[in-house]
Short mmCIF file of C-alpha atoms and ligand atoms in Angstrom, two decimals:
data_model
loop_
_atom_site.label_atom_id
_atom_site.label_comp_id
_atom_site.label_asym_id
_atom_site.label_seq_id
_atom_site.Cartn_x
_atom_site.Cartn_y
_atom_site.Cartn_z
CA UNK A 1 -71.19 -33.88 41.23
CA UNK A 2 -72.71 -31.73 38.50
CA UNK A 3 -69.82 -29.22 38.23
CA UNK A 4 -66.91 -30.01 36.45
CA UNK A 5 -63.66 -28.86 37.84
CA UNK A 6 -60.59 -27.52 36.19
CA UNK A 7 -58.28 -30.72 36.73
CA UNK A 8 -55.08 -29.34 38.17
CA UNK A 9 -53.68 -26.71 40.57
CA UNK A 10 -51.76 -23.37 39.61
CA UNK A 11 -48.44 -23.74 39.74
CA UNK A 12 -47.07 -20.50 38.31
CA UNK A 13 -49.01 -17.41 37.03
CA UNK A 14 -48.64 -14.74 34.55
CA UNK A 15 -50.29 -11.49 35.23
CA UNK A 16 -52.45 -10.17 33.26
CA UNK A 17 -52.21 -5.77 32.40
CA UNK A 18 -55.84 -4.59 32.57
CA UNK A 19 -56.34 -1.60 30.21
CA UNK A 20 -59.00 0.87 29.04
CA UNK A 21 -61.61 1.01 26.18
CA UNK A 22 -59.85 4.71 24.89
CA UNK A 23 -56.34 2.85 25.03
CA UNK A 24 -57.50 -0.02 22.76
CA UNK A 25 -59.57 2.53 20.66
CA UNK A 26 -56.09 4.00 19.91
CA UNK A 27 -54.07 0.09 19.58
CA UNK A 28 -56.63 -0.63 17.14
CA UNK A 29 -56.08 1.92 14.67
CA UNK A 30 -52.59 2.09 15.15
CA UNK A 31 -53.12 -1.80 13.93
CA UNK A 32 -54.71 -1.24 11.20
CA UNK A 33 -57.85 -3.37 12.92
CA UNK A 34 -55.60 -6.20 12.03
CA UNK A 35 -55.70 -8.26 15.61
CA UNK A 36 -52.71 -10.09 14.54
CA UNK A 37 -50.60 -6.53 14.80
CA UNK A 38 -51.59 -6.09 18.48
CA UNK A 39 -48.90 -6.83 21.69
CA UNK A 40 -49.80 -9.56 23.39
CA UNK A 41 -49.91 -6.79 26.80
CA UNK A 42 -52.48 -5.31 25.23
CA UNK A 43 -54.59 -7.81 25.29
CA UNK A 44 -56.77 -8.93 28.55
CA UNK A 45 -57.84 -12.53 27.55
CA UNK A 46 -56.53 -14.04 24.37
CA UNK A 47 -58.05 -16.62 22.41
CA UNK A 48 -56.43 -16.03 19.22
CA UNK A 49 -55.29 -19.22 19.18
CA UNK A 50 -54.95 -22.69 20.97
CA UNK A 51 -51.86 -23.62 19.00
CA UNK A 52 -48.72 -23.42 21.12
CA UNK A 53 -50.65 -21.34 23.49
CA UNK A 54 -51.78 -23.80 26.30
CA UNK A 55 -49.76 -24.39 30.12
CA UNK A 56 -47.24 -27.04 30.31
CA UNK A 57 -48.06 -29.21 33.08
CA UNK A 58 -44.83 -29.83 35.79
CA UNK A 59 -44.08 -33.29 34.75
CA UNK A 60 -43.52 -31.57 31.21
CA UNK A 61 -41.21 -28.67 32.29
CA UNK A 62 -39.33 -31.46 34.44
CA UNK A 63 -38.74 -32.89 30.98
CA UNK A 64 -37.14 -29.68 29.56
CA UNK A 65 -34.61 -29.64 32.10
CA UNK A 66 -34.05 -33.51 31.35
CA UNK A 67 -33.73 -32.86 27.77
CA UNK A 68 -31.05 -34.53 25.82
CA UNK A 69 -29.27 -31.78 23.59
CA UNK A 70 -27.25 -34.20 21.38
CA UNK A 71 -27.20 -33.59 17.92
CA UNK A 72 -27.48 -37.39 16.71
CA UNK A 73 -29.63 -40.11 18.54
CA UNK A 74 -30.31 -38.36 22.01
CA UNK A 75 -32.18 -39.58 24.39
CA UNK A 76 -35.16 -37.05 24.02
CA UNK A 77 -35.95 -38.17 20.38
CA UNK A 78 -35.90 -42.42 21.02
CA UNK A 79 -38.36 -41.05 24.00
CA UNK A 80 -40.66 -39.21 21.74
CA UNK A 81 -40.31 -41.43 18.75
CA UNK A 82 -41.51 -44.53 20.90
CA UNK A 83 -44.39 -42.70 22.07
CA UNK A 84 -45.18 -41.37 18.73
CA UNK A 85 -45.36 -44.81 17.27
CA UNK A 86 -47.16 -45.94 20.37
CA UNK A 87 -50.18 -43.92 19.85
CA UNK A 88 -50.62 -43.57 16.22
CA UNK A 89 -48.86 -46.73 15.19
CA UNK A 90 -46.78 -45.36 11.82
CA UNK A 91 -43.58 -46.67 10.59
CA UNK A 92 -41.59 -43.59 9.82
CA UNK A 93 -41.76 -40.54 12.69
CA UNK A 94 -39.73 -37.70 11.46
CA UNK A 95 -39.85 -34.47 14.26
CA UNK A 96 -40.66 -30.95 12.89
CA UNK A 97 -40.65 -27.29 14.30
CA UNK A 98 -43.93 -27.03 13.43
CA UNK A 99 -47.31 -28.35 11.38
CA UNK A 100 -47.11 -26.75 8.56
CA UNK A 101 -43.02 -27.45 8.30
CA UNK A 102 -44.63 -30.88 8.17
CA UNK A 103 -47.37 -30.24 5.58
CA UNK A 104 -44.43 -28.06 3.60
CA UNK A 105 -42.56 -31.35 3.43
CA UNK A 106 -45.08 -33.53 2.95
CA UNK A 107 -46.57 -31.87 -0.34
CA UNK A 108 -43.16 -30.65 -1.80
CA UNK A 109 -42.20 -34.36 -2.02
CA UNK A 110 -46.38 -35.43 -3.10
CA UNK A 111 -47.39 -32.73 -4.94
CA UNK A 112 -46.82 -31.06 -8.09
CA UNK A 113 -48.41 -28.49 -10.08
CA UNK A 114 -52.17 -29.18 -11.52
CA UNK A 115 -52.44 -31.59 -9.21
CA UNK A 116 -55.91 -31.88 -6.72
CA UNK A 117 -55.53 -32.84 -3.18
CA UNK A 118 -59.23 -33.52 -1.55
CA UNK A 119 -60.36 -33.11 2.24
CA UNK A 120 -62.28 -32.67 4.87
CA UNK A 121 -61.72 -29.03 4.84
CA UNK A 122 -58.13 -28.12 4.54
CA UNK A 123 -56.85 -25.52 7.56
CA UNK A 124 -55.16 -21.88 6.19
CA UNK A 125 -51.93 -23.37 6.10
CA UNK A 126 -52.30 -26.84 4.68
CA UNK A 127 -54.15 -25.31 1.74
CA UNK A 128 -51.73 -22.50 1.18
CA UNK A 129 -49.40 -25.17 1.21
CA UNK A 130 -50.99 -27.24 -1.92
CA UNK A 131 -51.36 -24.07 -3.45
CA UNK A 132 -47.83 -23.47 -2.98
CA UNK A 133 -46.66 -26.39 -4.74
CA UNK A 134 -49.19 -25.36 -7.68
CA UNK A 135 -51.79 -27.66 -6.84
CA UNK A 136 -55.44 -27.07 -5.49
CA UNK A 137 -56.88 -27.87 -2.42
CA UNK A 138 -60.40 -29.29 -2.83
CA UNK A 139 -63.20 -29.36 0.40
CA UNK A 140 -65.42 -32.05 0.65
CA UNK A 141 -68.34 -31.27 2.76
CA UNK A 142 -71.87 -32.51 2.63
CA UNK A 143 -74.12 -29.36 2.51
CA UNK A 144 -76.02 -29.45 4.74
CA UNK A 145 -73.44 -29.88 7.49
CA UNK A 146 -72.31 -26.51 6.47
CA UNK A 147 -75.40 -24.67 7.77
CA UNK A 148 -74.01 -23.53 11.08
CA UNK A 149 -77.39 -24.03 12.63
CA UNK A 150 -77.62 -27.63 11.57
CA UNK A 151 -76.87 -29.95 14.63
CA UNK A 152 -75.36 -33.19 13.75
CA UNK A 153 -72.68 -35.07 16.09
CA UNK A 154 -70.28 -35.15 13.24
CA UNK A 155 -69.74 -32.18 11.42
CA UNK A 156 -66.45 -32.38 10.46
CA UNK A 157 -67.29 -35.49 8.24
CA UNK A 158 -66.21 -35.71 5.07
CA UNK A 159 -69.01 -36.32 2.14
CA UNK A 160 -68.05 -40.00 0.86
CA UNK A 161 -70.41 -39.25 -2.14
CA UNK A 162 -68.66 -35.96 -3.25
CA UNK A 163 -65.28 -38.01 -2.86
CA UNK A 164 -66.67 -40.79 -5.25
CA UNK A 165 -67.78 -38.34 -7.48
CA UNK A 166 -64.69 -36.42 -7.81
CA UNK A 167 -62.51 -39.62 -8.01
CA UNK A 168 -65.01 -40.84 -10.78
CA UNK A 169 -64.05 -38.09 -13.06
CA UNK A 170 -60.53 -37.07 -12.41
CA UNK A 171 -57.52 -38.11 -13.90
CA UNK A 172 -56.32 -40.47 -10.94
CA UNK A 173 -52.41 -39.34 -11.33
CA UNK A 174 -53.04 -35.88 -10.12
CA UNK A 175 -54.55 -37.10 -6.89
CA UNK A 176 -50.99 -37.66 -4.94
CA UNK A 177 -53.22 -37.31 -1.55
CA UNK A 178 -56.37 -37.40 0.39
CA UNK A 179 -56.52 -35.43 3.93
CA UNK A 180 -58.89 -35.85 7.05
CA UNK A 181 -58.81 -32.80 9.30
CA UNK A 182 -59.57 -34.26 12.57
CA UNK A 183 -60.80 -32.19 14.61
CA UNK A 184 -62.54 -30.46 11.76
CA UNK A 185 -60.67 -26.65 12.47
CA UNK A 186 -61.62 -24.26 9.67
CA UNK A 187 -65.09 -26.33 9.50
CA UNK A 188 -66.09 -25.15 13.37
CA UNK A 189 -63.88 -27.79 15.15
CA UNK A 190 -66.34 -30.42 14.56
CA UNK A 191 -65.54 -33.96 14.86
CA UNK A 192 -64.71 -36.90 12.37
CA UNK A 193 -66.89 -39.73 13.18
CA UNK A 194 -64.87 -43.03 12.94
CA UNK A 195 -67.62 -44.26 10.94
CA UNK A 196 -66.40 -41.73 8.56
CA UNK A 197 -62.70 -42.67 8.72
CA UNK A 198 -63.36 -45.93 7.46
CA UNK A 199 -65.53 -44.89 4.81
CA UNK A 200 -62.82 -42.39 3.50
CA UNK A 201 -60.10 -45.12 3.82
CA UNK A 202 -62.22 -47.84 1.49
CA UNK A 203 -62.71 -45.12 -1.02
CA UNK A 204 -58.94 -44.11 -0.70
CA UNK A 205 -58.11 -48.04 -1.04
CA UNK A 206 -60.45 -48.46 -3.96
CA UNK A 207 -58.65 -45.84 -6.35
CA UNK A 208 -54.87 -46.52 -4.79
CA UNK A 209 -54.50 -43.06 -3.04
CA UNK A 210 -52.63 -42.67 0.35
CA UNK A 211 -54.77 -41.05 2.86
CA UNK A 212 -53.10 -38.61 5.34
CA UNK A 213 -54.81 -37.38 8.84
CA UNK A 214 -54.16 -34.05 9.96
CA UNK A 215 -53.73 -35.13 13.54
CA UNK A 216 -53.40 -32.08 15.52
CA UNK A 217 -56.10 -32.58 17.86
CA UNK A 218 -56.30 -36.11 17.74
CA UNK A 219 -57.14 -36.54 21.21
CA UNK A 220 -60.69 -33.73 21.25
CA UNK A 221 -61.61 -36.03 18.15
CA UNK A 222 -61.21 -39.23 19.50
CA UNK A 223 -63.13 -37.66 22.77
CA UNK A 224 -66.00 -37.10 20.80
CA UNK A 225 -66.36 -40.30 19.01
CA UNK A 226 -66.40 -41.68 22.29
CA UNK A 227 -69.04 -39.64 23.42
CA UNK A 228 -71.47 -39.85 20.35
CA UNK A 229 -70.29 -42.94 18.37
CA UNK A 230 -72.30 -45.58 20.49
CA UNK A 231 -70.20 -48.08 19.77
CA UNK A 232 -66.76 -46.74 21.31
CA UNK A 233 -68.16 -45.55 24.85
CA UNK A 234 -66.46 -47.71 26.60
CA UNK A 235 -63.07 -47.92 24.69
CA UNK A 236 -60.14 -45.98 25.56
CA UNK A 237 -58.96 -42.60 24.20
CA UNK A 238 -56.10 -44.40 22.93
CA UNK A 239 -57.57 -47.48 21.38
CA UNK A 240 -59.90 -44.88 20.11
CA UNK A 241 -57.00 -42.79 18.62
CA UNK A 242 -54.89 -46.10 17.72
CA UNK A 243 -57.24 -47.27 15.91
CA UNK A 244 -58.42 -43.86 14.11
CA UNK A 245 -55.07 -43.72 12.66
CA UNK A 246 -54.62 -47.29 11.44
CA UNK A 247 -57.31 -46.52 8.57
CA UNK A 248 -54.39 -43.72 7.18
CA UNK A 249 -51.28 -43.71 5.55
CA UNK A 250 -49.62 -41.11 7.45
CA UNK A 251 -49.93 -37.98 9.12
CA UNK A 252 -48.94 -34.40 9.85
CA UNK A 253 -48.98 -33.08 13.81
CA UNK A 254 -49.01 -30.03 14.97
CA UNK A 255 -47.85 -30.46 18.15
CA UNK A 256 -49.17 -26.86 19.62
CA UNK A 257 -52.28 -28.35 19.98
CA UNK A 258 -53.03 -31.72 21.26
CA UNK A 259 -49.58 -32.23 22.57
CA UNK A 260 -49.79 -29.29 25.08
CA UNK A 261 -46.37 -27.72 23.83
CA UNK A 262 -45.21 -24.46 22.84
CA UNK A 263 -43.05 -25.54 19.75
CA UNK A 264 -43.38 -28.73 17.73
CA UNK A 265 -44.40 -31.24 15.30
CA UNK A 266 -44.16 -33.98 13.50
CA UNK A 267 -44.80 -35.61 10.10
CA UNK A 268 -45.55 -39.69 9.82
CA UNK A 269 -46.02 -42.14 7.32
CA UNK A 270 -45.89 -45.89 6.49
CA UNK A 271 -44.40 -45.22 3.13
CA UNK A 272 -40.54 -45.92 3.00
CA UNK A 273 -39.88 -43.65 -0.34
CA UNK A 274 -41.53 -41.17 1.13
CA UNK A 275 -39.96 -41.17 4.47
CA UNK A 276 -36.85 -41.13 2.37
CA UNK A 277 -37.72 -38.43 0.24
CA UNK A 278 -39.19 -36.56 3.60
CA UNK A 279 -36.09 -37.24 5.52
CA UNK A 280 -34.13 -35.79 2.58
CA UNK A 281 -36.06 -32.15 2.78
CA UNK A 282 -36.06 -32.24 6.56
CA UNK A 283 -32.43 -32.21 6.75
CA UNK A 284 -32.09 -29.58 4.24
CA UNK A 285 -34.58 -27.00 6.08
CA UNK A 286 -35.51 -28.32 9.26
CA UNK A 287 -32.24 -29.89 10.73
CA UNK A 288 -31.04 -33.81 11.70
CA UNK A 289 -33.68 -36.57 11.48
CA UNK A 290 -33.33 -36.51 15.02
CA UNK A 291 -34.61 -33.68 16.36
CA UNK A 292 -35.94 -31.72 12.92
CA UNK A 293 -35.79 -27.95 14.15
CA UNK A 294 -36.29 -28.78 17.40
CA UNK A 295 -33.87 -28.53 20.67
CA UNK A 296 -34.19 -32.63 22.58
CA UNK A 297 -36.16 -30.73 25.63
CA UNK A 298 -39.39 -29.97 23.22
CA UNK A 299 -39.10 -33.66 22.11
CA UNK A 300 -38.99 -34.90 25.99
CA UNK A 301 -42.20 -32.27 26.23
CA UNK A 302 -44.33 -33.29 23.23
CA UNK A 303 -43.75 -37.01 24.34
CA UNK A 304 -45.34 -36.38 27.83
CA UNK A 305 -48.08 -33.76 26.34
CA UNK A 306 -49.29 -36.21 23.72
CA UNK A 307 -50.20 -38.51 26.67
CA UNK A 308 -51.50 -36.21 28.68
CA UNK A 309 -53.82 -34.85 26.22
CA UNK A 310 -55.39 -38.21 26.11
CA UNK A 311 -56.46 -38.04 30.11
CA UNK A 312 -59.74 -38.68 30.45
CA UNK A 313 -60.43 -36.23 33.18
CA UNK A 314 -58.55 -33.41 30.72
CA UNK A 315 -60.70 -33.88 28.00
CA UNK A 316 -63.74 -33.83 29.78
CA UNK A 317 -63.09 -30.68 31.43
CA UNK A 318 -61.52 -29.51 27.95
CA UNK A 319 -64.64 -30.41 26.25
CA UNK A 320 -67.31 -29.52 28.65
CA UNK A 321 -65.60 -25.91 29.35
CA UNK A 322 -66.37 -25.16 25.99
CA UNK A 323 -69.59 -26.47 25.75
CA UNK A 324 -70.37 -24.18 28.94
CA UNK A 325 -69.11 -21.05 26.98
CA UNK A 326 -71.32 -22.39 23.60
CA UNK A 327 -74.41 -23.04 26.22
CA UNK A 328 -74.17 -19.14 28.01
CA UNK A 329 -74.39 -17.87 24.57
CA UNK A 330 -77.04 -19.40 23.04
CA UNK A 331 -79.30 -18.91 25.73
CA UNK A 332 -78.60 -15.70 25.57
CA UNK A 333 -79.39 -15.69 21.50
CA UNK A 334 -75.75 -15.30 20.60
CA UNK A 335 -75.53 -17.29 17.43
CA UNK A 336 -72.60 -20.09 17.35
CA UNK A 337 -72.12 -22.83 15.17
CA UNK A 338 -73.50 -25.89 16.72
CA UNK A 339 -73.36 -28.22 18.48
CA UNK A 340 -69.82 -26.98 20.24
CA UNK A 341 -67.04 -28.71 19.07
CA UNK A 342 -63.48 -28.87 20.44
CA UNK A 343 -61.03 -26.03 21.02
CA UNK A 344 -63.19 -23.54 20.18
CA UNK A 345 -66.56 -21.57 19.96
CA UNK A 346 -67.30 -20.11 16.58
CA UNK A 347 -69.47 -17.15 16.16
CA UNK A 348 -71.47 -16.76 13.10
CA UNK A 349 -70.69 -13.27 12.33
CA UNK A 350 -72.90 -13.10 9.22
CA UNK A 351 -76.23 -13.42 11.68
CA UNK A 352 -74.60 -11.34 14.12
CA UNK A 353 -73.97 -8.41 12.35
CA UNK A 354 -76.71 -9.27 9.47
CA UNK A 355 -76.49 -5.72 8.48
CA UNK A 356 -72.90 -5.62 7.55
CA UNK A 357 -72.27 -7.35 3.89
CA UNK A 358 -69.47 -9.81 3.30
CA UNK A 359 -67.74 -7.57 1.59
CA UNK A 360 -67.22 -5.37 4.38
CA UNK A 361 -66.34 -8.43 6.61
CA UNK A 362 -68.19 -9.01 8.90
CA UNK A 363 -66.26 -11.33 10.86
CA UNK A 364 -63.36 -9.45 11.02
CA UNK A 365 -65.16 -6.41 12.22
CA UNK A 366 -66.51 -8.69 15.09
CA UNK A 367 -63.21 -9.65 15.90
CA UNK A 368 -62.21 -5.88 16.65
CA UNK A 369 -65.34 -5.09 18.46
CA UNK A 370 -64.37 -7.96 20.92
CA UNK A 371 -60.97 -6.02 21.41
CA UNK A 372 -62.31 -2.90 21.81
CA UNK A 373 -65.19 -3.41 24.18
CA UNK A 374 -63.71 -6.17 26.85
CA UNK A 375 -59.67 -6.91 25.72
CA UNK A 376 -60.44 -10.52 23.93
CA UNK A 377 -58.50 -11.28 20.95
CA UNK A 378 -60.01 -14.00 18.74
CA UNK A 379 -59.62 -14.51 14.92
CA UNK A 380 -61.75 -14.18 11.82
CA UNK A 381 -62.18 -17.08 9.79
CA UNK A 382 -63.91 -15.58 6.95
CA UNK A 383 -63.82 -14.24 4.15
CA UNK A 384 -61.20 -12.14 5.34
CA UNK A 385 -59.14 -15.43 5.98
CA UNK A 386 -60.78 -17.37 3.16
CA UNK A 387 -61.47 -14.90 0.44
CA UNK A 388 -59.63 -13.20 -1.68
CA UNK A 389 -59.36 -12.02 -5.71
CA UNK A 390 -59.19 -14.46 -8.45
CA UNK A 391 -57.44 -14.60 -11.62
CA UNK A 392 -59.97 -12.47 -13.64
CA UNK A 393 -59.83 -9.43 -10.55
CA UNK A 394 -63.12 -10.88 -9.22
CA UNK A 395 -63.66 -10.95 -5.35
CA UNK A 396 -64.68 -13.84 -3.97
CA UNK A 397 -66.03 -15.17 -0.02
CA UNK A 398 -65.47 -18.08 2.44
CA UNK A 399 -68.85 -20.26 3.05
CA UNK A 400 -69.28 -18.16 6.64
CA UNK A 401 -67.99 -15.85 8.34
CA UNK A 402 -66.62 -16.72 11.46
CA UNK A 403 -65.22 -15.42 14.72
CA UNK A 404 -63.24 -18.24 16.47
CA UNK A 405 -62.90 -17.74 20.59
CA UNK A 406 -60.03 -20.68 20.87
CA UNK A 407 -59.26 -22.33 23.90
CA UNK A 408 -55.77 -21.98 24.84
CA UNK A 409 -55.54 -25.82 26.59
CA UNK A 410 -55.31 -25.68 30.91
CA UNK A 411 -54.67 -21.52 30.85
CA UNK A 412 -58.14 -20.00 31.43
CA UNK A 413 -60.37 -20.43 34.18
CA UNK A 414 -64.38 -20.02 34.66
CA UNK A 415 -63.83 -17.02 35.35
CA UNK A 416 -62.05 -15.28 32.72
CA UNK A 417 -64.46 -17.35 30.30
CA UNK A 418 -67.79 -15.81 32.81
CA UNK A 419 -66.10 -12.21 31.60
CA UNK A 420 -65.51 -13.31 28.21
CA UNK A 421 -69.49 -14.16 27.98
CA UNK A 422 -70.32 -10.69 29.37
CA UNK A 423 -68.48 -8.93 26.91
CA UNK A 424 -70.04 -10.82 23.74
CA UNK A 425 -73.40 -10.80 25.02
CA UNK A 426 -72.56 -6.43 25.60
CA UNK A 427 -71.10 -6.56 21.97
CA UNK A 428 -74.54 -8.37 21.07
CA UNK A 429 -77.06 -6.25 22.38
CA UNK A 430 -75.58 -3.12 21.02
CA UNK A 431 -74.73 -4.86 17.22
CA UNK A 432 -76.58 -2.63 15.34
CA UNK A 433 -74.01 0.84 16.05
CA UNK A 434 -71.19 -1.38 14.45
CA UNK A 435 -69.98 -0.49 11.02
CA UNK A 436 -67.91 -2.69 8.37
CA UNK A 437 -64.46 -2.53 7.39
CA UNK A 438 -62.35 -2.63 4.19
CA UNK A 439 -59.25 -3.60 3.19
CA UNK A 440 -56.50 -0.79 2.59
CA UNK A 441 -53.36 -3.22 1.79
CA UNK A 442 -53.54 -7.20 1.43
CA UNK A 443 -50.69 -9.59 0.33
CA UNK A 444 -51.44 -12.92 -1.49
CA UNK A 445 -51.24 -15.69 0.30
CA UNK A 446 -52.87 -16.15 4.00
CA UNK A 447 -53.65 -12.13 4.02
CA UNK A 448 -55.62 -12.17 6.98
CA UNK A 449 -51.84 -12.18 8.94
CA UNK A 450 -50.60 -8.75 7.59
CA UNK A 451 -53.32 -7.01 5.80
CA UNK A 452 -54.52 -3.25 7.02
CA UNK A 453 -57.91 -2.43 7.21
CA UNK A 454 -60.07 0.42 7.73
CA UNK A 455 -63.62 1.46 8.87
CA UNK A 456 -65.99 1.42 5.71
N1 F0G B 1 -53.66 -28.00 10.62
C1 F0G B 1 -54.62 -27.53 11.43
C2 F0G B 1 -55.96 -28.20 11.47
C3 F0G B 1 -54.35 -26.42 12.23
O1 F0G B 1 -55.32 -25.96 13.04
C4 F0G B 1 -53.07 -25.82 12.19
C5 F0G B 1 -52.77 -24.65 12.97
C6 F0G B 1 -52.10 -26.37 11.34
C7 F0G B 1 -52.44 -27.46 10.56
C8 F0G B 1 -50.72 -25.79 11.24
O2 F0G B 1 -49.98 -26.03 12.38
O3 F0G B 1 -49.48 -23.75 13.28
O4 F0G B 1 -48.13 -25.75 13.96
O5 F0G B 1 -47.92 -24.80 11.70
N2 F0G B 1 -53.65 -23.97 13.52
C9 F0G B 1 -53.46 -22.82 14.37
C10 F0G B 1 -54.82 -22.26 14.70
C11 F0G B 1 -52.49 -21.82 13.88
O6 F0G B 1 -54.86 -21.15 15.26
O7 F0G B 1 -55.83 -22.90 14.46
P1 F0G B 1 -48.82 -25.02 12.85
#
């Protein structure tokens, strides 16, 4: 059959309040047109986010109630630790609340100040994290991949020649790290190509630097490579994924994402000072090495997600349900960053609102139009996100501006994502009455959370 079916049956709902364009006219200036200060009720269909945001499946809420509460060595954590090390293979699984607790830990004990720490493209909280610990996150991205018109299967590559080149010249003691985003998130959720993997691993090899995955959607990546890496279509998502994550070092997880949980993480490596030194922090902020800031019952939940995320039948209806949203709006001139990737579609807001500058952004004022005119919530990632002021008081811009419509995983059906392409395609053919914003108050780091806008 041609059509490809959500693969499970609706267990439990959770209404949804419809409300008005004047009532959101009103929420959004009482939010300062910041999308991040609106109630969830007043929001129709929300793809803010796919982190933490997806529906449990029944086998994973029987695992909350057979969660094992015990402070030390419960049952929960030898569950989730086995199938951690299962599926990505690493020596030393510590749990965390979250990805970026992970990241925090991971680059206090790595890091320190003038350091460099190359990627992929580093997500808002990984690289506010670096920056954190005084050192500077550096993306490594071959140019022409960041064209969002350019269709290659594997976007989210890293460039292996800008990674020699920047290894050539630096001082090779203030390179603690090297990270792969997988799926690529901040560079259009486009994929890592094995291929790639490997590459970045020899280089990492060849100048002695530990290479760290950011694994939290693992499973969409590994999907992919078995779609468009010839040689993989007939492995296994997880020999796919086991063997993805034997080129690395370590990695940090997010389990919100490709773990299908509400809470979670987790932060891996094959290093045994590190673990130590990891362990050491985790206890101090997180909690006991056994359940790190979690309660057992998200453990017992992330250890059935993770393999549940890796269902065949899942992915392809994760996959393809987002290709069908990409696929609506391009034939309908709607211009996304191709080819669709996983967990999201991104809209290039700098060709859909051409006539608004950067510095009025673009993406952001997008983002608000989507709220106003159907209910969606989605998120910049722009300059808004990525910009900011530098030392000297000069402004500067992200590569594009974005507007990311994220997939919460299993919540969402055809039809909600049918009304979600009526209302952009509205938005679309009436672009040219929208006017830019600017920003009233911003804080320093990751400013797109709390700052307050207003119309130009
Ligand atoms: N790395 C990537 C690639 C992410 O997408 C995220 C979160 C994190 C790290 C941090 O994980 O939220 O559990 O602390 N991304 C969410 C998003 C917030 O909306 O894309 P966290």
């Amino acid at each position: 059959m041609k059509t490809i079916i959500e693969p499970f049956r609706i267990k439990s709902v959770e209404p949804i309040k419809m409300n008005s364009i004047e009532e959101r006219k009103k929420i959004l200036i009482n939010s300062h047109f910041n999308l991040f200060q609106v109630k969830a009720q007043d929001v129709i269909i929300d793809l803010l986010t796919d982190s933490g945001t997806g529906a449990m499946s029944s086998k994973q809420w029987a695992g909350i109630m057979n969660g094992d509460e015990s402070y030390a060595g419960s049952d929960s954590y030898l569950f989730f630790k086995d199938v951690v090390q299962d599926i990505f293979g690493f020596k030393y699984i510590l749990p965390t609340h979250q990805g970026r607790a992970s990241e925090r830990i991971l680059f206090s004990n790595l890091c320190k100040e003038g350091d460099i720490v190359p990627s992929n493209t580093h997500f808002d909280t990984t690289r506010a994290n670096i920056l954190f610990q005084g050192a500077k996150p550096i993306d490594l991205i071959d140019d022409e991949y960041k064209d969002t018109q350019s269709i290659f299967p594997f976007k989210g590559n890293m460039s292996i020649k800008k990674l020699e080149d920047l290894l050539k010249k630096s001082d090779l003691t203030k390179i603690p790290l090297i990270m792969i985003t997988i799926t690529n998130n901040s560079g259009g959720g486009q994929p890592v190509s094995m291929d790639n993997i490997i590459k970045v691993s020899n280089v990492a090899k060849k100048y002695n630097i530990p290479l760290y995955i950011d694994a939290c959607r693992f499973a969409e990546n590994a999907y992919f490579i078995k779609i468009r890496e010839k040689k993989y279509k007939n492995w296994s998502i997880k020999k796919i994924v086991r063997k993805m994550f034997s080129y690395a070092d370590g990695c940090t997880m997010s389990a919100k994402k490709d773990a299908i949980v509400n809470i979670g993480g987790f932060l891996c490596t094959n290093n045994e000072s590190v673990n130590e030194k990891n362990q050491n922090l985790l206890i101090l902020t997180e909690g006991f090495p056994t359940y790190g800031g979690l309660a057992g019952r998200d453990l017992e939940a992330i250890g059935i997600g993770l393999n549940e995320a890796m269902d065949i039948d899942y992915l392809n209806y994760r996959i393809k349900s987002i290709e069908y949203l990409g696929k609506k709006l391009l034939k309908n001139d709607v211009p996304i960053l191709q080819p669709t990737g996983g967990h999201a579609i991104y809209i290039d807001a700098g060709l859909f609102l051409s006539h608004i500058p950067r510095n009025q952004f673009p993406g952001q004022v997008l983002a608000c139009e989507l709220y106003l005119k159907g209910g969606i919530r989605c998120s910049e990632i722009g300059s808004l996100m990525f910009g900011g002021i530098d030392d000297n008081g000069k402004e500067f811009y992200a590569n594009n501006e974005l507007v990311r419509l994220a997939m919460p995983r299993r919540t969402y059906t055809q039809s909600h994502i049918d009304y979600v392409i009526e209302v952009v395609i509205n938005v679309y053919n009436n672009r040219k009455e929208i006017e830019g914003l600017k920003i009233a108050k911003q804080s320093k780091y990751l400013r797109h959370f709390t700052a307050k806008l207003k119309k130009v």
